[in-house]
Coordinates of C-alpha atoms in Angstrom, one line a residue:
M1 CA 0.2 0.2 0.0
A2 CA 2.9 1.7 0.6
N3 CA 4.7 1.9 -2.6
L4 CA 1.2 2.1 -4.4
K5 CA 0.7 5.4 -2.3
H6 CA 4.3 6.5 -3.4
L7 CA 3.9 6.0 -7.3
F8 CA 0.5 7.6 -7.0
T9 CA 2.2 10.9 -5.1
K10 CA 5.4 10.7 -7.8
S11 CA 3.2 10.7 -10.4
A12 CA 0.6 13.4 -9.2
S13 CA 3.9 15.5 -8.8
A14 CA 5.1 14.5 -12.4
I15 CA 1.8 15.7 -14.1
E16 CA 1.3 18.8 -11.8
D17 CA 4.8 19.9 -13.2
K18 CA 4.8 19.1 -16.2
W19 CA 1.1 20.7 -16.7
D20 CA 2.5 24.0 -14.8
E21 CA 5.4 24.5 -17.3
L22 CA 3.1 24.1 -20.2
R23 CA 0.0 26.5 -18.8
F24 CA 3.4 29.2 -17.7
N25 CA 4.9 29.2 -21.0
L26 CA 1.6 29.1 -23.0
F27 CA 0.4 32.8 -20.9
K28 CA 4.0 34.3 -21.5
K29 CA 3.6 33.1 -25.2
L30 CA 0.0 34.9 -25.6
G31 CA 0.9 37.6 -23.0
F32 CA -1.6 37.1 -20.7
N33 CA 0.7 37.3 -17.8
N34 CA -0.6 39.2 -14.4
P35 CA 1.7 41.8 -13.2
V36 CA 4.4 39.8 -11.0
Q37 CA 4.8 40.5 -7.1
I38 CA 7.7 39.7 -4.2
V39 CA 5.9 38.3 -1.3
P40 CA 8.2 38.0 1.5
Y41 CA 6.9 35.5 4.1
R42 CA 8.1 36.8 8.4
T43 CA 10.7 34.9 9.1
Y44 CA 13.2 34.3 12.2
G45 CA 17.1 34.8 12.8
T46 CA 19.7 35.8 15.3
P47 CA 22.7 38.8 14.2
R48 CA 24.7 36.2 12.7
R49 CA 22.1 34.1 10.6
L50 CA 18.9 34.8 8.7
Y51 CA 16.2 32.8 7.4
I52 CA 14.7 34.7 4.3
K53 CA 11.6 32.8 2.5
G54 CA 8.6 34.0 0.2
R55 CA 7.2 33.6 -2.7
V56 CA 7.5 35.6 -6.5
L57 CA 3.6 35.0 -8.0
Q58 CA 1.6 37.3 -10.9
D59 CA -0.8 38.7 -9.0
K60 CA -4.4 38.2 -8.9
E61 CA -5.5 41.1 -7.2
I62 CA -7.1 39.4 -3.9
A63 CA -9.0 42.3 -2.5
S64 CA -8.2 43.2 1.3
A65 CA -11.0 41.8 3.7
A66 CA -13.5 43.4 4.6
D67 CA -17.0 43.0 6.9
K68 CA -19.1 43.7 4.1
D69 CA -17.5 40.9 2.0
T70 CA -20.0 37.8 0.5
I71 CA -19.3 34.6 0.5
W72 CA -19.0 34.6 -2.7
D73 CA -16.3 37.4 -2.3
N74 CA -15.0 35.0 -0.4
L75 CA -15.3 31.8 -2.4
L76 CA -13.2 34.1 -5.5
N77 CA -10.8 35.4 -3.2
M78 CA -10.2 31.9 -2.3
Y79 CA -9.9 30.8 -5.7
K80 CA -6.8 33.1 -6.6
R81 CA -5.4 31.8 -3.3
F82 CA -5.3 28.1 -4.6
E83 CA -5.1 28.8 -8.7
S84 CA -2.2 30.8 -7.8
D85 CA 0.6 31.1 -10.9
E86 CA 3.8 31.0 -9.4
V87 CA 6.7 32.7 -11.6
P88 CA 10.1 30.0 -11.4
G89 CA 13.5 30.8 -12.4
T90 CA 12.7 35.0 -10.6
T91 CA 16.3 36.1 -9.7
L92 CA 15.6 38.0 -6.3
K93 CA 19.6 40.1 -4.7
V94 CA 19.2 40.6 -0.8
N95 CA 20.7 44.3 0.5
L96 CA 22.1 43.4 3.9
A97 CA 24.5 46.5 5.2
D98 CA 27.6 45.8 3.2
E99 CA 26.6 42.6 0.9
Q100 CA 24.7 40.7 -1.2
H101 CA 23.4 37.9 -2.3
E102 CA 20.7 36.5 -5.4
V103 CA 18.3 33.5 -5.2
I104 CA 16.3 32.5 -8.2
T105 CA 12.9 30.9 -7.2
N106 CA 12.2 27.1 -8.2
K107 CA 9.2 25.9 -9.9
E108 CA 6.9 26.9 -7.5
G109 CA 7.6 30.4 -7.1
Y110 CA 9.5 30.2 -3.7
F111 CA 12.7 31.3 -2.7
V112 CA 15.1 30.2 0.7
L113 CA 18.3 32.4 2.6
D114 CA 20.1 30.8 5.0
L115 CA 22.8 33.5 5.3
N116 CA 25.3 34.1 8.0
P117 CA 26.4 37.5 7.4
V118 CA 30.0 39.0 7.9
T119 CA 28.7 42.3 9.5
P120 CA 26.5 40.6 12.5
V121 CA 22.9 42.2 12.0
I122 CA 22.0 44.7 15.3
N123 CA 18.6 45.8 15.7
E124 CA 17.0 47.2 18.8
Q125 CA 13.6 46.0 17.6
L126 CA 11.9 42.4 17.5
W127 CA 11.5 42.8 13.8
H128 CA 14.3 43.4 11.3
P129 CA 13.9 44.9 7.5
I130 CA 15.7 43.2 4.8
P131 CA 15.2 45.0 1.5
L132 CA 14.3 41.9 -1.6
E133 CA 14.9 43.5 -5.3
L134 CA 13.2 42.0 -8.2
V135 CA 16.3 41.8 -10.4
H136 CA 14.9 39.2 -13.7
A137 CA 11.6 37.6 -14.1
P138 CA 11.2 35.0 -16.8
I139 CA 7.7 37.3 -17.9
P140 CA 7.6 41.7 -17.8
F141 CA 8.2 43.1 -14.9
E142 CA 8.1 46.4 -12.6
E143 CA 12.1 47.5 -13.1
G144 CA 12.8 48.7 -9.6
L145 CA 10.5 46.2 -7.3
V146 CA 12.0 46.1 -3.9
V147 CA 10.0 45.4 -1.2
N148 CA 11.6 44.7 2.4
A149 CA 11.2 40.9 4.1
E150 CA 10.2 40.8 8.1
V151 CA 12.9 39.0 9.9
M152 CA 12.9 38.9 13.8
I153 CA 15.9 38.7 15.7
P154 CA 15.1 37.9 19.6
P155 CA 17.2 40.3 22.2
P156 CA 19.3 38.4 24.4
D157 CA 16.9 40.0 27.6
A158 CA 14.0 38.1 25.9
E159 CA 12.5 35.6 29.1
Y160 CA 11.2 33.2 26.4
G161 CA 9.2 31.8 23.2
I162 CA 6.2 31.0 22.7
I163 CA 5.6 28.7 20.3
S164 CA 1.6 27.7 18.9
D165 CA -0.9 26.2 16.8
I166 CA -2.7 28.6 14.6
D167 CA -6.1 26.0 14.0
D168 CA -8.8 25.4 16.8
T169 CA -6.0 27.2 18.9
I170 CA -6.1 30.9 18.0
I171 CA -8.9 30.3 15.1
K172 CA -11.7 28.1 15.1
T173 CA -11.1 25.6 12.1
T174 CA -12.7 22.6 12.6
A175 CA -9.9 20.9 11.9
T176 CA -11.0 17.6 12.9
S177 CA -14.5 17.4 10.1
L178 CA -12.9 17.9 6.9
L179 CA -16.4 19.2 6.1
A180 CA -16.7 21.6 8.3
M181 CA -13.6 23.2 8.3
S182 CA -13.4 23.3 4.1
R183 CA -16.7 25.7 5.1
V184 CA -15.2 27.8 7.9
T185 CA -12.2 28.6 5.5
F186 CA -13.1 29.0 2.3
M187 CA -16.8 31.0 2.6
N188 CA -15.2 33.2 5.8
N189 CA -12.3 35.4 5.1
A190 CA -9.9 37.3 8.1
R191 CA -12.2 39.5 9.1
T192 CA -15.4 37.4 10.0
R193 CA -13.0 34.6 11.2
L194 CA -12.5 35.7 14.2
P195 CA -10.2 34.3 17.4
F196 CA -11.3 32.2 20.1
A197 CA -12.6 34.1 23.1
G198 CA -9.3 36.0 25.4
V199 CA -6.3 34.3 23.0
A200 CA -5.3 38.4 22.0
E201 CA -4.3 39.3 25.8
F202 CA -3.4 36.2 26.9
Y203 CA -1.2 36.0 24.5
K204 CA 0.0 39.8 24.9
S205 CA 0.7 38.9 28.1
L206 CA 3.1 35.6 27.3
Q207 CA 4.9 38.1 25.0
L208 CA 5.0 40.8 28.1
G209 CA 6.0 38.1 30.4
R210 CA 7.2 39.2 33.5
N211 CA 10.3 41.8 32.7
G212 CA 7.6 44.4 30.9
K213 CA 9.9 44.5 27.8
R214 CA 7.4 42.7 25.2
N215 CA 10.0 41.3 23.2
N216 CA 9.5 37.3 24.1
P217 CA 9.0 36.6 20.5
F218 CA 6.1 34.3 18.7
F219 CA 6.2 31.2 16.0
Y220 CA 2.9 29.9 14.6
V221 CA 3.9 26.2 13.4
S222 CA 0.7 24.7 11.1
S223 CA -0.1 22.5 8.7
S224 CA -2.2 25.2 6.7
P225 CA -1.0 25.5 3.3
W226 CA 1.5 28.9 2.1
N227 CA -2.3 29.3 -0.1
L228 CA -3.1 30.9 3.2
Y229 CA -0.9 32.8 4.0
D230 CA -1.8 35.9 3.4
L231 CA -5.3 35.8 5.2
L232 CA -3.4 34.3 8.6
K233 CA -1.4 37.5 8.6
D234 CA -4.0 39.8 8.2
F235 CA -6.0 37.4 11.0
L236 CA -3.4 37.7 13.1
D237 CA -3.2 41.7 12.6
L238 CA -5.9 42.3 12.6
N239 CA -7.0 40.9 16.2
H240 CA -3.6 42.5 18.0
I241 CA -2.0 38.3 18.2
P242 CA 1.5 39.3 18.8
A243 CA 3.2 38.9 15.0
G244 CA 5.2 36.0 14.9
P245 CA 7.1 34.4 11.8
M246 CA 4.6 30.9 10.4
L247 CA 5.7 28.3 9.4
L248 CA 2.9 26.2 7.5
R249 CA 2.4 23.4 4.4
D250 CA 3.5 23.4 0.4
F251 CA 0.3 22.5 -1.5
G252 CA 0.5 20.1 -3.8
F253 CA 1.9 16.4 -4.9
D254 CA 5.2 16.8 -3.6
V255 CA 7.1 13.7 -3.0
K256 CA 8.9 14.6 -0.2
Q257 CA 6.3 16.2 1.6
N258 CA 3.9 13.4 1.2
T259 CA 6.0 9.9 2.6
S260 CA 7.6 12.3 5.6
G261 CA 4.8 11.4 8.0
G262 CA 2.9 14.7 7.4
H263 CA 1.2 17.0 9.9
L264 CA 3.0 15.0 13.2
D265 CA 6.8 15.4 11.0
H266 CA 6.1 18.6 9.8
K267 CA 5.7 20.6 12.5
F268 CA 8.3 18.4 14.8
K269 CA 10.6 19.7 12.9
E270 CA 9.5 23.6 12.6
I271 CA 9.9 23.4 16.1
A272 CA 12.7 20.9 16.5
Q273 CA 14.2 24.2 13.9
I274 CA 13.5 27.0 16.1
L275 CA 14.6 25.5 19.5
Q276 CA 18.0 24.6 17.2
T277 CA 18.7 28.5 16.0
Y278 CA 18.0 29.4 20.1
P279 CA 19.4 27.0 22.1
Q280 CA 19.6 29.9 24.8
L281 CA 15.9 30.6 25.2
N282 CA 13.3 28.2 27.4
F283 CA 10.3 28.5 25.7
V284 CA 5.9 27.9 25.8
L285 CA 3.6 25.1 23.0
V286 CA 0.2 26.2 23.0
G287 CA -1.7 23.4 21.0
D288 CA -5.5 21.5 20.9
S289 CA -6.7 18.4 21.4
G290 CA -7.8 18.4 18.2
Q291 CA -5.3 16.4 16.0
E292 CA -0.9 15.7 17.2
D293 CA -0.6 18.5 19.4
P294 CA 0.4 16.9 22.3
K295 CA 1.7 14.2 20.3
I296 CA 4.1 15.9 18.9
Y297 CA 5.0 18.5 21.6
Q298 CA 5.4 15.2 23.9
E299 CA 8.3 14.6 21.4
V300 CA 9.1 18.0 21.8
V301 CA 10.5 17.8 25.7
K302 CA 12.1 14.4 25.3
Q303 CA 14.3 15.7 22.2
F304 CA 15.0 19.1 24.0
P305 CA 15.0 18.2 28.0
N306 CA 14.8 21.0 30.1
R307 CA 13.4 23.4 27.6
I308 CA 9.9 23.0 27.7
L309 CA 8.4 26.0 30.4
A310 CA 4.8 24.9 30.2
I311 CA 2.5 23.3 27.5
Y312 CA -1.3 24.5 27.3
I313 CA -3.7 22.3 25.5
R314 CA -7.0 24.0 24.1
D315 CA -9.4 20.6 24.7
V316 CA -11.8 20.4 21.9
Q317 CA -14.2 18.8 23.3
L318 CA -14.2 15.3 21.9
P319 CA -13.7 12.7 24.5
E320 CA -11.4 10.7 22.2
R321 CA -8.5 13.1 21.8
K322 CA -9.4 14.2 25.1
K323 CA -8.2 11.5 26.7
I324 CA -4.7 11.0 24.2
A325 CA -4.1 14.6 26.1
V326 CA -4.1 13.7 29.1
D327 CA -2.5 10.4 29.3
V328 CA 0.9 12.8 27.4
S329 CA 0.3 15.0 30.3
Q330 CA 0.8 11.9 32.7
S331 CA 4.0 11.0 31.4
L332 CA 5.7 13.9 31.1
R333 CA 5.4 14.2 35.0
E334 CA 8.7 12.1 35.1
H335 CA 10.0 15.2 32.8
K336 CA 8.5 17.4 35.1
V337 CA 6.9 19.1 32.7
D338 CA 3.3 21.0 33.0
M339 CA 0.8 20.1 30.5
V340 CA -2.3 21.4 30.8
I341 CA -6.0 21.0 29.0
V342 CA -8.2 23.5 29.5
E343 CA -11.1 25.0 28.5
N344 CA -10.8 28.5 27.6
T345 CA -8.0 31.3 27.8
V346 CA -8.6 32.2 31.5
E347 CA -7.3 28.6 33.0
A348 CA -4.2 28.8 30.8
A349 CA -3.5 32.6 32.1
E350 CA -4.0 31.5 35.9
H351 CA -1.4 28.7 35.3
A352 CA 1.5 31.0 33.8
A353 CA 0.1 33.2 36.1
Q354 CA 1.0 30.6 39.1
Q355 CA 4.7 29.6 37.4
G356 CA 5.8 33.6 37.5
L357 CA 5.4 33.5 33.4
I358 CA 2.5 36.6 33.3
F359 CA 1.9 39.0 35.8
T360 CA -1.2 37.6 38.3
E361 CA -2.7 41.6 36.7
A362 CA -3.1 40.1 33.8
I363 CA -5.9 37.9 34.7
G364 CA -8.2 40.3 34.7
A365 CA -8.1 42.0 30.6
I366 CA -7.8 38.4 29.9
E367 CA -11.4 37.9 31.3
Q368 CA -12.6 41.0 30.1
E369 CA -11.9 40.2 26.6
K370 CA -13.5 36.8 26.7
K371 CA -16.8 37.7 28.3
E372 CA -16.6 40.6 25.1
D373 CA -15.3 37.9 22.7
K374 CA -19.0 36.2 23.9
G375 CA -20.4 38.9 23.4
E376 CA -21.0 38.7 27.0
E377 CA -20.2 42.1 27.5
P378 CA -20.5 45.6 24.9
G379 CA -17.0 46.2 23.6
K380 CA -16.2 43.6 20.4
E381 CA -18.3 41.6 18.1
E382 CA -19.7 38.8 19.1
A383 CA -17.0 36.6 18.5
T384 CA -16.8 31.8 18.5
V385 CA -17.2 30.4 21.8
V386 CA -14.2 28.7 23.0

């Protein structure tokens, strides 16, 4: 069965690649190309190592989310996201203080740079802008096109980092049901998809920590496809949830991706890379009981002993999934790591305060936001109830 699946994936990948190539060449010949755009992803690094990733696409003019958008507006924008027209073979130039680097996009339009700057990147702010210039493309493009990539560089005095899932952790997607998840994903936008009650204030309190500098770095690891990057980025920004690198997955028939263990391997690999990048930093993990988060976090604790301060798992109200989370939580006692299964963010905040991760005074603001998000008090539009 495994060999059959591998053969199917390999064949589908080859067909997809050939179709993309034929379609790209035909549109190029007919002059049907849209303007070229650079889409840099929020990434992370250190003063001596920068990780830069993004994609070069044809601009399909996906409209910014608005409250008045209809279901058809949302469906059209979602279609444009998944029916992306990548621009392979595009050359980009990265401009640092006293050096330049070039990178060429792959067949899917992605570019990745893992740089070790000669001169350390020193920045007092959490985020560091790095200019990306489009030098060459196989289709007509705007001369002098430059955008800034956002690279997060945690300062030396950060207390700890936070790694969070997205789906069913900060935003309701009902990922345990494919039909329900598709309905929520495709029929809503960044404004109509609201966070779970109290999440924004809880995450702000974690970012603030107890040194009062609001410089604890956030990382978001999800199995959502990169096609949803702009929607998820806008969702975080619109709901005032701390910004952070989003580490998503490619969408398509990729042989390596589909034979590597899928969801579990992707998330563990990304989390491991974060912990390896910041060996001096301990972390708080946040997820939900709906899929594999408890097991993934259990493996993280085993592979990186004494690096995890606490784990918060939101209960998705599925008994069989909760049992798995409870069993994992009990097994982690020997590692002296609390995996706390909670129904809402206030419960997580109370534990975090007891552990000295956040100020006790922050609980009141989280409780207030939770009530407003749930429509129990005026102040915000009614949101999805935890």
